[in-house]
CSV table of N, CA and C and ligand atoms in Angstrom, one decimal:
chain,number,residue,atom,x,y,z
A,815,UNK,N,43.2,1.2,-9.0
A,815,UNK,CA,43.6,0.7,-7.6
A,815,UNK,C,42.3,0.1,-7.0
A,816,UNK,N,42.2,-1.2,-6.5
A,816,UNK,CA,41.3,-1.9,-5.7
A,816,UNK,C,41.5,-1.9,-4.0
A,817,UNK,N,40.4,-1.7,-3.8
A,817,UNK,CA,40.4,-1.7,-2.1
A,817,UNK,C,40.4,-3.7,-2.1
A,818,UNK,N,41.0,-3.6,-1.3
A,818,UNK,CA,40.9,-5.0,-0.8
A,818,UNK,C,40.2,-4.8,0.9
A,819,UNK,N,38.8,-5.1,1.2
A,819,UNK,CA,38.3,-5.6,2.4
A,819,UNK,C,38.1,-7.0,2.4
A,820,UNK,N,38.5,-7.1,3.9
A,820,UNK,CA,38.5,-7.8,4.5
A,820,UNK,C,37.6,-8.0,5.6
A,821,UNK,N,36.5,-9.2,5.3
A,821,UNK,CA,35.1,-8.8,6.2
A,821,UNK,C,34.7,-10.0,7.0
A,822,UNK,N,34.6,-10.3,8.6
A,822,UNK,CA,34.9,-11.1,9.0
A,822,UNK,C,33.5,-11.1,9.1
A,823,UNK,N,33.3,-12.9,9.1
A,823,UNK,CA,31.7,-13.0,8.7
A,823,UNK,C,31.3,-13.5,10.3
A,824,UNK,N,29.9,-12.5,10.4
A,824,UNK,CA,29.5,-12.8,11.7
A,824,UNK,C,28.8,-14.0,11.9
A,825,UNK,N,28.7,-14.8,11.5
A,825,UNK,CA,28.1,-16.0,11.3
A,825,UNK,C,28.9,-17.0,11.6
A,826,UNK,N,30.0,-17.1,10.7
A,826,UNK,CA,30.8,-18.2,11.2
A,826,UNK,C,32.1,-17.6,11.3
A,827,UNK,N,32.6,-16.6,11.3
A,827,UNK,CA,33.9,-16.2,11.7
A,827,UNK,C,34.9,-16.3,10.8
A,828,UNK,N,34.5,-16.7,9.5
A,828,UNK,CA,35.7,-16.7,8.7
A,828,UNK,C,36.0,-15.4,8.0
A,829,UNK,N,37.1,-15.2,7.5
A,829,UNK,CA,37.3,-14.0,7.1
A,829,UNK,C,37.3,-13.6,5.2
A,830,UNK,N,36.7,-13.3,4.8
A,830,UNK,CA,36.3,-13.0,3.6
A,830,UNK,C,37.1,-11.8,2.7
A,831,UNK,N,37.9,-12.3,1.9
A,831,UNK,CA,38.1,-11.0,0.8
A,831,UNK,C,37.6,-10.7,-0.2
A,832,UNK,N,37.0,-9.2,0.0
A,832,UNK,CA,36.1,-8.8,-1.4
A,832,UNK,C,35.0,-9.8,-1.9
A,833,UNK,N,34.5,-10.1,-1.0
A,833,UNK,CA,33.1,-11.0,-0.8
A,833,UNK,C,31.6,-10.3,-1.2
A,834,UNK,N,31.0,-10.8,-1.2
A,834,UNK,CA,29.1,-10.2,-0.9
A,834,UNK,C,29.0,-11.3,0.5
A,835,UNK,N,29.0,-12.4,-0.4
A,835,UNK,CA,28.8,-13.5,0.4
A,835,UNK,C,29.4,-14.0,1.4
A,836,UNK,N,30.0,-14.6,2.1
A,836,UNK,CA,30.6,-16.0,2.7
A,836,UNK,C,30.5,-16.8,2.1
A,837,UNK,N,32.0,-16.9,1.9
A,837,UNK,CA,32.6,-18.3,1.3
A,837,UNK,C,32.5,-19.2,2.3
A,838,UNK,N,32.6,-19.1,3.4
A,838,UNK,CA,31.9,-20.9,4.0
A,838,UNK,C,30.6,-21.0,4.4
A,839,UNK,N,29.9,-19.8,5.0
A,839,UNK,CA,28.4,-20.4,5.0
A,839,UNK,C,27.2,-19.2,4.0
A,840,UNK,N,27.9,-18.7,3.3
A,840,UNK,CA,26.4,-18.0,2.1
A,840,UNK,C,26.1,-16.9,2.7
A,841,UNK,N,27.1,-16.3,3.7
A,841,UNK,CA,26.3,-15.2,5.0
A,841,UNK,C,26.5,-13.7,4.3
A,842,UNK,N,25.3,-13.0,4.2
A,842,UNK,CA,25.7,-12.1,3.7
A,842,UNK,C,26.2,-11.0,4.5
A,843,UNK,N,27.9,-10.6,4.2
A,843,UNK,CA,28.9,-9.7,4.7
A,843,UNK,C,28.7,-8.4,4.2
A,844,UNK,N,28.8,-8.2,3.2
A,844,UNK,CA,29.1,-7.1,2.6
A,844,UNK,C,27.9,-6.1,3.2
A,845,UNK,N,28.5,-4.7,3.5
A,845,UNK,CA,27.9,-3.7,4.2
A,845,UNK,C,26.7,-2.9,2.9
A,846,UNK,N,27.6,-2.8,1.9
A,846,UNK,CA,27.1,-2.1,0.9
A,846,UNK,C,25.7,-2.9,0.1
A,847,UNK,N,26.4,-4.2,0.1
A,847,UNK,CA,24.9,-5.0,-0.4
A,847,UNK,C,23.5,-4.9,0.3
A,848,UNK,N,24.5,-5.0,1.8
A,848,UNK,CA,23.2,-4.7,2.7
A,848,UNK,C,21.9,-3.3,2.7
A,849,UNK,N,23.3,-2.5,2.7
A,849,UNK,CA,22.1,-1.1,2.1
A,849,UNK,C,21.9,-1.5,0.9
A,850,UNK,N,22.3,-1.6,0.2
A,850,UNK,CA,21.8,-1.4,-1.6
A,850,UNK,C,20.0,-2.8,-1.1
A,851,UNK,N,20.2,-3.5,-0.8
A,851,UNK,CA,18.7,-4.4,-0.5
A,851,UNK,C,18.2,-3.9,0.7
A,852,UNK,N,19.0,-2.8,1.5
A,852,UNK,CA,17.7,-2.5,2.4
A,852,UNK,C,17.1,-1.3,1.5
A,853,UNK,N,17.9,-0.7,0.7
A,853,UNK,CA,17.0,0.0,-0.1
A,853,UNK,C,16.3,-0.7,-1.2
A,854,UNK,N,16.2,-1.7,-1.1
A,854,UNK,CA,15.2,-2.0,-2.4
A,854,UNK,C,14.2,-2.8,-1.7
A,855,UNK,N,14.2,-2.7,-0.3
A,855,UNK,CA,13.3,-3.6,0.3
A,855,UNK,C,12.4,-2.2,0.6
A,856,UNK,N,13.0,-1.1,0.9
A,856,UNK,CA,11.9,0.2,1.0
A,856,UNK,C,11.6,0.3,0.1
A,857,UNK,N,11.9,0.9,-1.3
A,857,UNK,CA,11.2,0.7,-2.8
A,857,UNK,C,10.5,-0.2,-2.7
A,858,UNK,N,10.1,-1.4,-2.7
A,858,UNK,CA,9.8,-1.9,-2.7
A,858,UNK,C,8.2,-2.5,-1.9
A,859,UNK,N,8.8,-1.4,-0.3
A,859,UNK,CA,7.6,-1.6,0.6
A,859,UNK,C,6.6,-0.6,-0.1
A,860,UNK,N,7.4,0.5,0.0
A,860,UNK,CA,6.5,1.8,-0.8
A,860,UNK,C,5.6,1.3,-2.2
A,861,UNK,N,6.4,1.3,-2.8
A,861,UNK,CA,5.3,0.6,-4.0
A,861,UNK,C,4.2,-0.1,-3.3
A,862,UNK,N,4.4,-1.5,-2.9
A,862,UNK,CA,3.5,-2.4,-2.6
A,862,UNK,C,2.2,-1.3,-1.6
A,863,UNK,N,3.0,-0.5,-0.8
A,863,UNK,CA,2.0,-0.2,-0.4
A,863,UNK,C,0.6,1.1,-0.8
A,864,UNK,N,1.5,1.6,-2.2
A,864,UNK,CA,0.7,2.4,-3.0
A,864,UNK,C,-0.3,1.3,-3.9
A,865,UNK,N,0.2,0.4,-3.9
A,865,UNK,CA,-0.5,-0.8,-4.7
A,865,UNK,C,-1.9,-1.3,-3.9
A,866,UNK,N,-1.3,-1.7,-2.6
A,866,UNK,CA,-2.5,-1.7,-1.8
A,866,UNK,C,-3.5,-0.6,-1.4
A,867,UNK,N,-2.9,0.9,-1.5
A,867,UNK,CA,-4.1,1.7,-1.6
A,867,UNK,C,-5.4,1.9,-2.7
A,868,UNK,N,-4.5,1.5,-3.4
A,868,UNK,CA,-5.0,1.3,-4.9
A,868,UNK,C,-6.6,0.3,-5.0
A,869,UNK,N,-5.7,-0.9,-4.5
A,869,UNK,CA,-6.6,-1.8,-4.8
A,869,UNK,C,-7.6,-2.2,-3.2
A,870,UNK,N,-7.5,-1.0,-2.0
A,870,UNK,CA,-8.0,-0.8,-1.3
A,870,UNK,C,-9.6,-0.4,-1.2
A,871,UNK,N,-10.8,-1.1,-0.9
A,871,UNK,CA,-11.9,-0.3,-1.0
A,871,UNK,C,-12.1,0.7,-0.8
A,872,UNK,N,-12.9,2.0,-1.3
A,872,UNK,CA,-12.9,3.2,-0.9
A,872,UNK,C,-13.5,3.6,0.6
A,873,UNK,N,-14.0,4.5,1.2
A,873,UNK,CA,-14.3,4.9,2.4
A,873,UNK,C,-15.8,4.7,2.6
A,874,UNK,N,-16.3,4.9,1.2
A,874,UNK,CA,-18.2,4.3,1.3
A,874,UNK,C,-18.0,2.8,1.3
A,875,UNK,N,-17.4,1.8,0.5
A,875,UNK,CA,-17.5,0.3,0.7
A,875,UNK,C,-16.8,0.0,2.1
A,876,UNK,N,-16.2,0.4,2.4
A,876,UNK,CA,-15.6,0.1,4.0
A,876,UNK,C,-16.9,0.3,5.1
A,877,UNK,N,-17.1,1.5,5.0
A,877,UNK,CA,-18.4,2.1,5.8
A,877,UNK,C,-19.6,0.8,5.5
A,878,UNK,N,-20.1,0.5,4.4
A,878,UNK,CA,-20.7,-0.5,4.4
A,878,UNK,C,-21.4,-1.3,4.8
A,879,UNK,N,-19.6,-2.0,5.1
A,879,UNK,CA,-19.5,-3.5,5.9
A,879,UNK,C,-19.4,-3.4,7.4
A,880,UNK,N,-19.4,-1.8,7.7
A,880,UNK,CA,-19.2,-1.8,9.0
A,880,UNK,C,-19.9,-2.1,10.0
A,881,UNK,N,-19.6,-2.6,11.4
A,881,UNK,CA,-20.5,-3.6,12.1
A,881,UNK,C,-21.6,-2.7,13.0
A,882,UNK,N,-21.2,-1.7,12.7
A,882,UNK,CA,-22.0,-0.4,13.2
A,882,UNK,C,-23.3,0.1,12.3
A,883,UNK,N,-25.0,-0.4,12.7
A,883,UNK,CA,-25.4,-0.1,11.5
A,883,UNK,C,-25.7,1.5,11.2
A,884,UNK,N,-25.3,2.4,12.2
A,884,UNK,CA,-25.2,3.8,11.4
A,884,UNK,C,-24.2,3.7,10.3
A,885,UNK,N,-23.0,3.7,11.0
A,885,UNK,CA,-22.0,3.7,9.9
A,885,UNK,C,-21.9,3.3,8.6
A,886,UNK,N,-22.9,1.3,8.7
A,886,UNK,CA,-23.4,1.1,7.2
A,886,UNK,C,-24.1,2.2,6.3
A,887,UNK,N,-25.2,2.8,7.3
A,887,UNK,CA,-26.3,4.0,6.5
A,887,UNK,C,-25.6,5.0,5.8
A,888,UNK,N,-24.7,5.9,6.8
A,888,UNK,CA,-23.4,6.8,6.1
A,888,UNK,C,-22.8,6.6,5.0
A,889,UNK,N,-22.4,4.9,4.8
A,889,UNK,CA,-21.6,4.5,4.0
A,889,UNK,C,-22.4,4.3,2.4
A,890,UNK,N,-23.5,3.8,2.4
A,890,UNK,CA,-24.8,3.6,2.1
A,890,UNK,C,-24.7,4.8,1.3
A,891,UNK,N,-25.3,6.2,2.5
A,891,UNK,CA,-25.3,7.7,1.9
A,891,UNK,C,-23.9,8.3,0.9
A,892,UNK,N,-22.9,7.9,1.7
A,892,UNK,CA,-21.6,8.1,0.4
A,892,UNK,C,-21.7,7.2,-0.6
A,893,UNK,N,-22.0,6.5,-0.4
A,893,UNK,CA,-22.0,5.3,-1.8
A,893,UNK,C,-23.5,5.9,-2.6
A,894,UNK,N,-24.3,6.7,-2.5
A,894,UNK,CA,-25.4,7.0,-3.3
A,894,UNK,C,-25.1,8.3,-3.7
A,895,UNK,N,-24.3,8.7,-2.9
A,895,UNK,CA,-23.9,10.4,-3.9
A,895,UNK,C,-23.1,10.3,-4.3
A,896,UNK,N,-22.1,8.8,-4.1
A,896,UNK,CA,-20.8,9.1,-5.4
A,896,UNK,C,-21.4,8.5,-6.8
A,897,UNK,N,-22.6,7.3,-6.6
A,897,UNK,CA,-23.2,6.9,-7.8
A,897,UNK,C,-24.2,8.3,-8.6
A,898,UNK,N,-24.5,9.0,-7.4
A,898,UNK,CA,-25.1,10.5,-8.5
A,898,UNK,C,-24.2,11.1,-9.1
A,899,UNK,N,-23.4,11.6,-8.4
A,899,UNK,CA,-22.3,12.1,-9.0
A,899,UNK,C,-21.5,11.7,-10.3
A,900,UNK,N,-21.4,10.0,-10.2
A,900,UNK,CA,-21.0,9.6,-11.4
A,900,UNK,C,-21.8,9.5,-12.6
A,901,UNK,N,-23.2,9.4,-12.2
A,901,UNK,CA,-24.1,9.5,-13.1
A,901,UNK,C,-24.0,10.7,-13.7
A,902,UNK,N,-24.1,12.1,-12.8
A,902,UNK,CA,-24.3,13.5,-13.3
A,902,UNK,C,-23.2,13.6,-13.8
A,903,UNK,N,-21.7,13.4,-14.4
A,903,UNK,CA,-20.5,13.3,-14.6
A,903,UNK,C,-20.4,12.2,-16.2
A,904,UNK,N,-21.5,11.2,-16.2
A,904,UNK,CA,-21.4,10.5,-17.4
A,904,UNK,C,-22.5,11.6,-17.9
A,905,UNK,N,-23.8,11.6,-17.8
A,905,UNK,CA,-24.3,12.3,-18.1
A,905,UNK,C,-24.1,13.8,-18.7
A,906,UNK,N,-23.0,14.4,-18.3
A,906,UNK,CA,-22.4,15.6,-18.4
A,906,UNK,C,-21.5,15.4,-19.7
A,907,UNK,N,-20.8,14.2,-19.6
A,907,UNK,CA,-19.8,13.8,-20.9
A,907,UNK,C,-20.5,13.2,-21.8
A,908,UNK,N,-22.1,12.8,-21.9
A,908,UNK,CA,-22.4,12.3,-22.7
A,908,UNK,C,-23.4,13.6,-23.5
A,909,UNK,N,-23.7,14.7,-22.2
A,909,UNK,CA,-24.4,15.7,-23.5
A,909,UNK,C,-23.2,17.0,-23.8
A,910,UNK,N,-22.1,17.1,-23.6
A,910,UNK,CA,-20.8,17.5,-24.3
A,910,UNK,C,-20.2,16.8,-25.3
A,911,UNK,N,-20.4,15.6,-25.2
A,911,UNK,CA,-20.4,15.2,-26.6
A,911,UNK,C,-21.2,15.1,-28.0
A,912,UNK,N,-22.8,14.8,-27.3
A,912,UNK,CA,-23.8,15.1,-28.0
A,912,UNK,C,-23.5,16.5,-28.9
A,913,UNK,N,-23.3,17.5,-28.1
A,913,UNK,CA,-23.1,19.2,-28.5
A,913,UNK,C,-22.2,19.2,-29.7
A,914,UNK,N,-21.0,18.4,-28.8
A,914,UNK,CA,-19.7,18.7,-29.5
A,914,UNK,C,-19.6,18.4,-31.2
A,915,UNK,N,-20.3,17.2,-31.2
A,915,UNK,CA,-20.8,16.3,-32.6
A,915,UNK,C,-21.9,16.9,-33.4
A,916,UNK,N,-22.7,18.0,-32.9
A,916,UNK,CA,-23.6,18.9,-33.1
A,916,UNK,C,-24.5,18.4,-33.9
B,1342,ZN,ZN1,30.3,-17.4,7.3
């Protein structure tokens, strides 16, 4: 058994059965389409916006550029202990492997 709705289109007023669309002007009626794309427009935002954290500079290159020259120096100082850090961290994997290979 099929529901038949009948969905009067707010756009031009005609009345639509078992539509998405509007058959006279393309208007999109249907309730359920509407959620089903406002949810894919949230999936959607969300991603993009995990995407842009991603490809977001970190908190020392932001500090940097900042027009504040303490804040550059801070940023400066984070950006020289995360390069020690990554040094003492390659350094660290390169004499655990040294060992490892004995
Ligand atoms: Zn219409």
């Amino acid at each position: 058994m099929s529901v038949t709705r009948n969905i009067k289109c707010p756009n031009c007023g005609v009345f639509n059965t078992n539509k998405e669309y509007c058959k006279n002007c393309n208007t999109l009626i249907s309730h359920e389409k509407k959620r089903d794309l406002k949810e894919e427009a949230y999936k959607e935002a969300l991603i993009k916006e995990a995407k842009e954290k991603l490809n977001k500079p970190n908190l020392a290159e932001r500090l940097k550029k900042h027009p504040f020259f303490l804040y550059r120096v801070i940023g400066w100082i984070l950006y020289s202990a995360f390069l020690v850090v990554s040094a003492i961290g390659a350094l660290l994997a390169w004499f655990i492997a040294m060992v490892a290979a004995g």
